[in-house]
Short mmCIF file of C-alpha atoms in Angstrom, two decimals:
data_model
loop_
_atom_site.label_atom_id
_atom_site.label_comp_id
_atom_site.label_asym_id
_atom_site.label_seq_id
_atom_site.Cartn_x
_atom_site.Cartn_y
_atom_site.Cartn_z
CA UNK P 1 21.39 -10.34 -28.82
CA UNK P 2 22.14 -6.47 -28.23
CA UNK P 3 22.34 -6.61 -24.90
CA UNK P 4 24.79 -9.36 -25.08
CA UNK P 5 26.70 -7.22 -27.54
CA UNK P 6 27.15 -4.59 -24.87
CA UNK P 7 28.15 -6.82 -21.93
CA UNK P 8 30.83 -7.83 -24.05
CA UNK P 9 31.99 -4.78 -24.66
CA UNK P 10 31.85 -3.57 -21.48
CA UNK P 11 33.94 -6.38 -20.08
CA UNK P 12 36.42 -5.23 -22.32
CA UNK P 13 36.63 -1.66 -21.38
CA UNK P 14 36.80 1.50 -23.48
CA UNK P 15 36.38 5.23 -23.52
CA UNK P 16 32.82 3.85 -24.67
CA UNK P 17 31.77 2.25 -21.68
CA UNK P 18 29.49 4.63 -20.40
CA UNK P 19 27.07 4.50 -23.81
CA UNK P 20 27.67 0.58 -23.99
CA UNK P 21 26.35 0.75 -19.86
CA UNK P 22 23.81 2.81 -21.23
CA UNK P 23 22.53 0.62 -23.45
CA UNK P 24 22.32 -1.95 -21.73
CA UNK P 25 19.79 -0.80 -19.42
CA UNK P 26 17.94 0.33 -22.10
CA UNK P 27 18.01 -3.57 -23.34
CA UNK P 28 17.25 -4.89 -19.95
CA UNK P 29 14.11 -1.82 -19.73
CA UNK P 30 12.60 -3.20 -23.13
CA UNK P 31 13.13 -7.17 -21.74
CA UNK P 32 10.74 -5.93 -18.86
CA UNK P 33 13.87 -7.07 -16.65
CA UNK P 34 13.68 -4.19 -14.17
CA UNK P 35 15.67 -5.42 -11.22
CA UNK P 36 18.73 -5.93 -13.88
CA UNK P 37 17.72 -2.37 -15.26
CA UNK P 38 17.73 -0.90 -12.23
CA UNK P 39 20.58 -2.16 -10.75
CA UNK P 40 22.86 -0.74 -14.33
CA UNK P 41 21.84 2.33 -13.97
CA UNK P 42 21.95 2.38 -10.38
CA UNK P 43 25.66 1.66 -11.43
CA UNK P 44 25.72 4.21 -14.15
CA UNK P 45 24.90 7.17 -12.13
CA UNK P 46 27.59 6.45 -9.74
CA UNK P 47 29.90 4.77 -12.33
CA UNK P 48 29.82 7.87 -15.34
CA UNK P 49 29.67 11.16 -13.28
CA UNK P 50 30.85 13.36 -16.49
CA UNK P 51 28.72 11.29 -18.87
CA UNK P 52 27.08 12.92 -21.24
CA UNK P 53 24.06 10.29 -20.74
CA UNK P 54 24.02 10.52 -16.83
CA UNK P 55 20.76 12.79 -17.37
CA UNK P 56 18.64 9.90 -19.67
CA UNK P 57 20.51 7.58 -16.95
CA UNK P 58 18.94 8.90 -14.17
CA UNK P 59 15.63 9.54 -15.96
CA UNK P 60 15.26 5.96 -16.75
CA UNK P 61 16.24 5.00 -13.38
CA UNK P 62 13.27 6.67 -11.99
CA UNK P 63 10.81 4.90 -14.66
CA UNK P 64 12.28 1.42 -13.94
CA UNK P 65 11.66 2.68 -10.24
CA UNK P 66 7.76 3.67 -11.13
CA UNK P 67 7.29 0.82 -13.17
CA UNK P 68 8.15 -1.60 -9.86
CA UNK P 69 5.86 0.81 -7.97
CA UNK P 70 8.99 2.11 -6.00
CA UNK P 71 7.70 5.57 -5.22
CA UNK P 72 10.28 6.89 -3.10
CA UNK P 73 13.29 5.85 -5.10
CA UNK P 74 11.54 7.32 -7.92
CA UNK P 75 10.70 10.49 -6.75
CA UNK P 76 14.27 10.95 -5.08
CA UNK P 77 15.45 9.89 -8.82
CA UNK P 78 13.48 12.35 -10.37
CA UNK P 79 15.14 14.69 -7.32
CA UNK P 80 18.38 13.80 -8.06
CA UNK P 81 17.63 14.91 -11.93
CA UNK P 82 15.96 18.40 -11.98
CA UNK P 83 18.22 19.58 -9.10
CA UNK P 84 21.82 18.50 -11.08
CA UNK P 85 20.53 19.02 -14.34
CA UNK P 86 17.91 21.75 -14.11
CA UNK P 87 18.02 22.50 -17.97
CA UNK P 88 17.49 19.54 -19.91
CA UNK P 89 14.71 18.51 -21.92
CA UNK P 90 13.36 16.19 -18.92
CA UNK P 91 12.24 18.59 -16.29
CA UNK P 92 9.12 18.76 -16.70
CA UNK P 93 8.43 15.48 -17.02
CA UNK P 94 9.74 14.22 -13.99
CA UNK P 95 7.99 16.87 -12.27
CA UNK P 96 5.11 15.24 -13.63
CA UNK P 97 6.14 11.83 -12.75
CA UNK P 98 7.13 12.72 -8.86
CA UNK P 99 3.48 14.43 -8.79
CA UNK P 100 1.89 11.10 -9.88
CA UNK P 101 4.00 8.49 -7.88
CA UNK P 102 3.35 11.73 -4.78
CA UNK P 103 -0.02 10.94 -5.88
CA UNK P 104 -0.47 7.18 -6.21
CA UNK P 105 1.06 7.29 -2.54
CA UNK P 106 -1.60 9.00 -0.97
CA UNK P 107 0.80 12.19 -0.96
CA UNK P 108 -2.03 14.21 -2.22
CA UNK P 109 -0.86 17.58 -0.98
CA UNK P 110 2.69 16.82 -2.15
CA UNK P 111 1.08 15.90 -4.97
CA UNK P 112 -0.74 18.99 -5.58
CA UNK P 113 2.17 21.64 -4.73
CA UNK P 114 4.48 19.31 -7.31
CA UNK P 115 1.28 19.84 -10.31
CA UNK P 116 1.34 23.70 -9.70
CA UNK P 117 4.99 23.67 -9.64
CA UNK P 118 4.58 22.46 -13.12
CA UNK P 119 2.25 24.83 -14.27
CA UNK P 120 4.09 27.68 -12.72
CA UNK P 121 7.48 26.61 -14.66
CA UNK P 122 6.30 25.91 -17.65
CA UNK P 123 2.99 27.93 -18.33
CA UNK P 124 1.14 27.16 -21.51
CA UNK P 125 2.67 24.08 -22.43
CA UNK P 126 1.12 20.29 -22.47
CA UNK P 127 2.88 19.23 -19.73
CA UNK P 128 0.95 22.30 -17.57
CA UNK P 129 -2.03 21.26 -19.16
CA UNK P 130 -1.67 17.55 -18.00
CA UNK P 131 -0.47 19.19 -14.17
CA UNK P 132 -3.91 20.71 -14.18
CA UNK P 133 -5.51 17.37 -15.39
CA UNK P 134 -4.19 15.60 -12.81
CA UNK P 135 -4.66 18.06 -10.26
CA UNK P 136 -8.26 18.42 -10.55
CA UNK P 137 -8.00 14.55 -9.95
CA UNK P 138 -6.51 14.70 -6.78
CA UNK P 139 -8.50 17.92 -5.49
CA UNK P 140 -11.58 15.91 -5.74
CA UNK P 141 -10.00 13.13 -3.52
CA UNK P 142 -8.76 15.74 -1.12
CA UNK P 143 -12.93 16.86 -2.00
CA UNK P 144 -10.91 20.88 -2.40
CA UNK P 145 -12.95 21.41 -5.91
CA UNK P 146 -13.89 25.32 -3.93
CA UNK P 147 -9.65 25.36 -4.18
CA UNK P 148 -9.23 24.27 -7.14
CA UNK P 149 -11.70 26.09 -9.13
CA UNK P 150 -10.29 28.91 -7.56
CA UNK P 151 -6.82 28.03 -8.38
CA UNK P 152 -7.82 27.32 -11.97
CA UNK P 153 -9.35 30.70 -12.31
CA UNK P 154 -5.96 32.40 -11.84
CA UNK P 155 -4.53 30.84 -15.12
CA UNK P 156 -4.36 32.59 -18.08
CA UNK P 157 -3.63 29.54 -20.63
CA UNK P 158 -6.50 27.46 -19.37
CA UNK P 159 -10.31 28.03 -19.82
CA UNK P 160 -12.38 25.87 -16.85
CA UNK P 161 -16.14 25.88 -18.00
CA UNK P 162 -18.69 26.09 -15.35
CA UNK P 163 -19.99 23.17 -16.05
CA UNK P 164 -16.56 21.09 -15.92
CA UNK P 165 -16.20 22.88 -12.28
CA UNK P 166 -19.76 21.92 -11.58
CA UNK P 167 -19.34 18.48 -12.16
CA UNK P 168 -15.47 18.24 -10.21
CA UNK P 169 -17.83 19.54 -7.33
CA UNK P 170 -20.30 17.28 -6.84
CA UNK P 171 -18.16 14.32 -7.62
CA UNK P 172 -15.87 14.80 -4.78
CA UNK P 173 -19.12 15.12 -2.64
CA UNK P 174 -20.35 12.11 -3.88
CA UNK P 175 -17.23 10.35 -3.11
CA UNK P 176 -17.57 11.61 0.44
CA UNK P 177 -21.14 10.26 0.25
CA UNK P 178 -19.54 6.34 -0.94
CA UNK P 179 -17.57 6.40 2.15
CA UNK P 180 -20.97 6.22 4.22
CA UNK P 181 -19.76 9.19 6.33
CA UNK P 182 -23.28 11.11 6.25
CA UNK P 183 -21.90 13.95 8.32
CA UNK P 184 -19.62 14.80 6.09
CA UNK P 185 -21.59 14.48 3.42
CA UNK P 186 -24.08 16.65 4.51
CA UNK P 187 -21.14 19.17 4.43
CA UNK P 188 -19.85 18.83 1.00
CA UNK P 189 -23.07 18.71 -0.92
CA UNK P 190 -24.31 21.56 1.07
CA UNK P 191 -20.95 22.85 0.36
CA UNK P 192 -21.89 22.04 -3.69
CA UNK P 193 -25.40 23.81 -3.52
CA UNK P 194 -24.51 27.21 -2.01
CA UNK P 195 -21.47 27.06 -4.85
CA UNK P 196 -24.05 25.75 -7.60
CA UNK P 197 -27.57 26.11 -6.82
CA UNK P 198 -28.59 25.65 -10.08
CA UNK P 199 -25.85 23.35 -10.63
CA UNK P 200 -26.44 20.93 -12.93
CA UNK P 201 -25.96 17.71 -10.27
CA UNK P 202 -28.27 20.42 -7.78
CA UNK P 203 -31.68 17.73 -7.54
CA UNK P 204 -29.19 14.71 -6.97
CA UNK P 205 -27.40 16.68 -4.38
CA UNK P 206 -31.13 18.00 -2.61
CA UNK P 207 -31.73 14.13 -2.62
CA UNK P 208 -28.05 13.21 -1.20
CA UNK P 209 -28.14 15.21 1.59
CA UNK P 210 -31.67 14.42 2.48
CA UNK P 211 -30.96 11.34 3.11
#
């Protein structure tokens, strides 16, 4: 096997060792091994500070951390790449990534300041386009579609219908609704009608909040 291959080589030493390290998490990553991944490129990033592949190193690091569900060692991967190498080709995607693992931590406000980070670096592109995706996600779990819409309104490269706005709007009052917290609910769909009266979700928020 490959990954044997490498060991082997590695045990040997060379002025190679570094890619043979390299591959060898890569190896491990594809074998779904991820505590063996993790701990060679843990070893890597310390090992191979002049490497040339210390930046896909540390990038894969933080995806064998995600893939565990290790949020915090990924995003302090992720860190650890954009601040020491803050013009390579993986920026924005581990922007990306620390927004989502910020994200599936209940970090929603980290979350959100890490997606408009992305759009503000790299406006126009897809990975600002998937920021905004994701944001609107989390601003209807923080039920800030007013914010958002508002935020979205500022960007030149994106065009928000009404009607996608409309719907962000009442879903994050409905989810308020799920929670059985009336009050509150009364709040955000009244919130939703004075925004949208003639919304397109306006009767099912009338009956909502009526009830």
């Amino acid at each position: 096997m490959a990954i044997d291959a490498y060991k082997l080589a590695l045990d040997k030493s060379g002025s190679d060792d570094d890619y043979c390290q390299f591959q060898q998490g890569i190896c491990l990553g594809l074998l779904e091994k991820r505590t063996e991944q993790i701990d060679v490129f843990e070893s890597f990033v310390t090992r191979f500070v002049k490497s040339p592949y210390r930046d896909d190193a540390f990038f894969e690091l933080g995806n064998a951390y995600m893939a565990e569900n290790m949020a915090d060692e990924a995003i302090s991967t992720f860190d650890k790449l954009t601040i020491e190498y803050p013009n390579n080709g993986y920026q924005a995607r581990a922007l990306l990534n620390i927004g989502l693992m910020y994200y599936n931590s209940d970090r929603n406000n980290e979350a959100v300041a890490t997606y408009k980070e992305v759009v503000n670096l790299y406006p126009g592109t897809a990975a600002a386009k998937e920021a905004i995706a994701i944001a609107r996600k989390v601003y209807i779990d923080l039920g800030q579609v007013n914010e958002y819409a508002d935020w979205v309104s500022g960007i030149d490269f994106v065009d928000i219908s009404t009607g996608s706005l409309d719907s962000s709007a009442y879903k994050a009052a409905e989810k308020v609704f799920v929670t059985n917290d009336y009050e509150k609910s009364i709040t955000a769909f009244s919130d939703y009608l004075e925004r949208y009266a003639n919304g397109f979700f306006a009767l099912q928020a009338h009956f909502y909040r009526a009830q």
